[in-house]
Amino acid sequence: MKKRYTDKIYSGWMGKMIGVIHGANIEGWTRETIKDVFGEIRDYPFRFTNFCADDDINGPAFFQRAVLDYGGEPSLQEMADTFLNYVSDGHGFFWWGGYGVSTEHTAYQNLAEGVPPQQSGSAKLNGKVLANQIGGQIFSDCWGLACPGDPRKAAGLAERMASLTHDEEGLQGARFVAAAIAAAFEAESVEEILDRAFEQISPESCYGAMVQDVRGFTEAHLEDWRVCFDYVKEHYDYRFYQGVCHIIPNAAVIVLALLAGKGSFRDTINIAAMCGWDTDCNEGNLGTIMGVYCGMEGIPSDWLPQVHDLAVCSSSLGGLNIQTVPQLAETTLRAARILEGKDDEGDSGEALWKEILEKPEGLYFHFQFPESTHAVHTRNLPDCGSLIQNTEECAWIGSRSLKITHPVFGNSQWFSVYFRTYYCPEDFQDNRYQPDLSPVVYPGDKIQFHYRFGKENIGKRIRVQGYFTNRLDGREQTVWDREIQILDDQWKSCEIQLPSGEDILIREVGVKLIGADVAVREQTSPFSLYLGDVEIVPSPDYRMTAGGLFTETWTAVDVNPAGFSYLRGVAEVYDKALCISGSGKPAEMYTGSLNWKDYQLEGKMEPVSGEEHYLLARVQGGMRWYGAGFTVWDGKKYAAILKKNGKISTLCRVPFEWETGRVYGCSFKVKGNRLELSVDGERLLEFEDKEAVYEKGCVGMGNQRISRTAFREYAMKAL
């Protein structure tokens, strides 16, 4: 993987984030309304404290995981399984507008009810209106990013994935956008991008005819994009197409803006915004294309703080819903390496990235992408410009680090450097796609990092405190407190050991620096800290009691248990217990990290009603987990160990006369390929799985067959 490809994958994702955020709050507006309200758009029309989840990000972020999960170019069935694995049933991820109204909703229901993936998105089954909506292109960015310089391969993968939900022009759009992104890695002009993307679609299709028509008119009228949009509206307006959001009008805006922007990231995005219609989708696709084409050096630096490298998602796994833009790029890099089929180290730069990508996914933060900050925050710095920045002044690994500067640091003054490990409803201005979030770190984990001070600070004395904050009570808890004298400007290692405990949901982890002897008398001086990398070493050890269980209110109809995501059913905190109810299909809720391997999950489980109640371990999504608990078989009651691989199967069972209304102390232990269920201290079942072993994953609770289960408390401990 060439170095310039690596950086451009990151700039492509950054462009995607910028485009989606830029267009989010004017989605569906007309050009006339936008002009009346904003006039000429030159910046973000709206700004957000933090941007909430969006379907335009969810799709490419999780569809690319099919390559990682299956270890090669995914088949159509593997793409379908990926779709069902990461998409929650009826909430989050997509717009759930109803069967026959929302294309993605319709396709999900088709797949979930057993329709083959060859038919789930077909016009023959769903009709032409649904098949030709916009989703075919808005979720296809990942395939262009994972196939740098190879439009043909990108188009093929995009079409395969899009065929689960779309058909006809929807597939043409998937091919076009993915090919344009792949071409942008090497293209020398936006015209070349269009040329190479057009090669991957059918010229005879409606989509192909539109591209040729809009391109021809725009190239002849480049002096005024408004004239070009008038032409688009005259020939490709929404009134000519059925459905909620047809692909053709919006694809016409993409072609127009790509040409009229004349290679400028800022102008391209702003023009697409001022055209109106599906602004976040169109700007998101254009942002990826132009992000790759321009690189980070071509993306306006004043647009980056709005993103702050944060990507909040809304998949079925809350542990994957708090990510950073570098992490999304690294997932793409992993997929690209697999698709490329090469594993040689090449030059030293390649060796560095191979080392980085061999780290467990989501646990390693570095600053090797230009401008990346990994969503690191500061507190109590003066408001006087860019005081946190990616730099090449020094590096622990590679060539970059993160520099934090306090320009007027004096005795007894303080500032902190931290990263958010959990986000709450009050951190966002909206709830557009219902993100259910689980923390990034847990009690018992270690946070390791490398740092150094600026040479201008040698000889100064400071006090340093490692700390975390608890979401449940808002308190900041100091983990260690020490006073040090800065003797050199060399790189050093440090570790924050998070204590095990009860009723702790970690919201923030960081270090606070307090000036003890940094200036003469009342004077102040600059103070610099360089952060080289951060690594999370998972070793969870905590217990949540009834007193630590609470709900978070996003909207009047979106109230869910804090720290959990759920696949389907009703998940709630009720009568001092975590409760999950289902109406037939498996109802499941999850928390924790995909990186958890060997552990013991305990729960005080009460079968309230129904026939199926279980703890879940090594959860990898809605399609894959191990379960242990209670079941009914041929009218008789059993304790059982289960496995879900699309469908739920029983690995082993033993007669056990469990009762509804009684609380049982259940323990589910997973170590290597051995699974063990104990109830009230008695080991009932052991099983050694020898086929397609799930080696790691989250934890959770669930049931099926119209059941309700209450968990009075639960505990997690790494082995």
XYZ file of C-alpha atoms in Angstrom, residues 3 23 45 54 72 77 177 179 216 256 277 319 343 361 380 433 498 519 706:
19
model
C 2.224 5.914 1.369
C -25.226 19.099 4.484
C -24.463 26.168 7.439
C -25.793 9.469 10.293
C -11.122 -11.975 1.617
C -24.109 -14.076 0.983
C -19.374 6.638 -6.957
C -15.166 4.008 -9.212
C -21.788 18.246 -21.426
C -22.454 19.313 -11.640
C -32.118 18.252 -2.357
C -18.712 -0.938 21.318
C 1.660 -8.820 2.931
C -8.554 -2.954 16.226
C -8.575 24.898 30.624
C -30.023 7.943 13.760
C -8.131 1.936 35.911
C 7.927 30.436 36.083
C -41.990 -14.165 23.277
